[in-house]
Amino acid sequence: MLRILNDRAASDRFFNRFYRSVKK
Protein backbone atom coordinates (compact mmCIF):
# COMPACT_ATOMS: atom_id res chain seq x y z
CA MET A 1 0.00 0.00 0.00
CA LEU A 2 2.74 2.44 0.93
CA ARG A 3 4.58 1.62 -2.27
CA ILE A 4 1.52 2.45 -4.38
CA LEU A 5 0.97 5.72 -2.53
CA ASN A 6 4.59 6.71 -3.02
CA ASP A 7 4.42 5.83 -6.71
CA ARG A 8 1.24 7.86 -7.11
CA ALA A 9 2.81 10.89 -5.41
CA ALA A 10 5.87 10.69 -7.67
CA SER A 11 3.70 10.31 -10.78
CA ASP A 12 1.47 13.21 -9.72
CA ARG A 13 4.49 15.41 -9.09
CA PHE A 14 6.03 14.53 -12.47
CA PHE A 15 2.72 15.02 -14.29
CA ASN A 16 2.14 18.37 -12.60
CA ARG A 17 5.58 19.58 -13.66
CA PHE A 18 5.10 18.37 -17.23
CA TYR A 19 1.58 19.82 -17.43
CA ARG A 20 2.76 23.21 -16.17
CA SER A 21 5.63 23.20 -18.66
CA VAL A 22 3.28 22.39 -21.54
CA LYS A 23 0.62 24.88 -20.47
CA LYS A 24 3.18 27.60 -19.72
Coordinates of C-alpha atoms in Angstrom, one line a residue, residues 4-22:
I4 CA 1.5 2.5 -4.4
L5 CA 1.0 5.7 -2.5
N6 CA 4.6 6.7 -3.0
D7 CA 4.4 5.8 -6.7
R8 CA 1.2 7.9 -7.1
A9 CA 2.8 10.9 -5.4
A10 CA 5.9 10.7 -7.7
S11 CA 3.7 10.3 -10.8
D12 CA 1.5 13.2 -9.7
R13 CA 4.5 15.4 -9.1
F14 CA 6.0 14.5 -12.5
F15 CA 2.7 15.0 -14.3
N16 CA 2.1 18.4 -12.6
R17 CA 5.6 19.6 -13.7
F18 CA 5.1 18.4 -17.2
Y19 CA 1.6 19.8 -17.4
R20 CA 2.8 23.2 -16.2
S21 CA 5.6 23.2 -18.7
V22 CA 3.3 22.4 -21.5

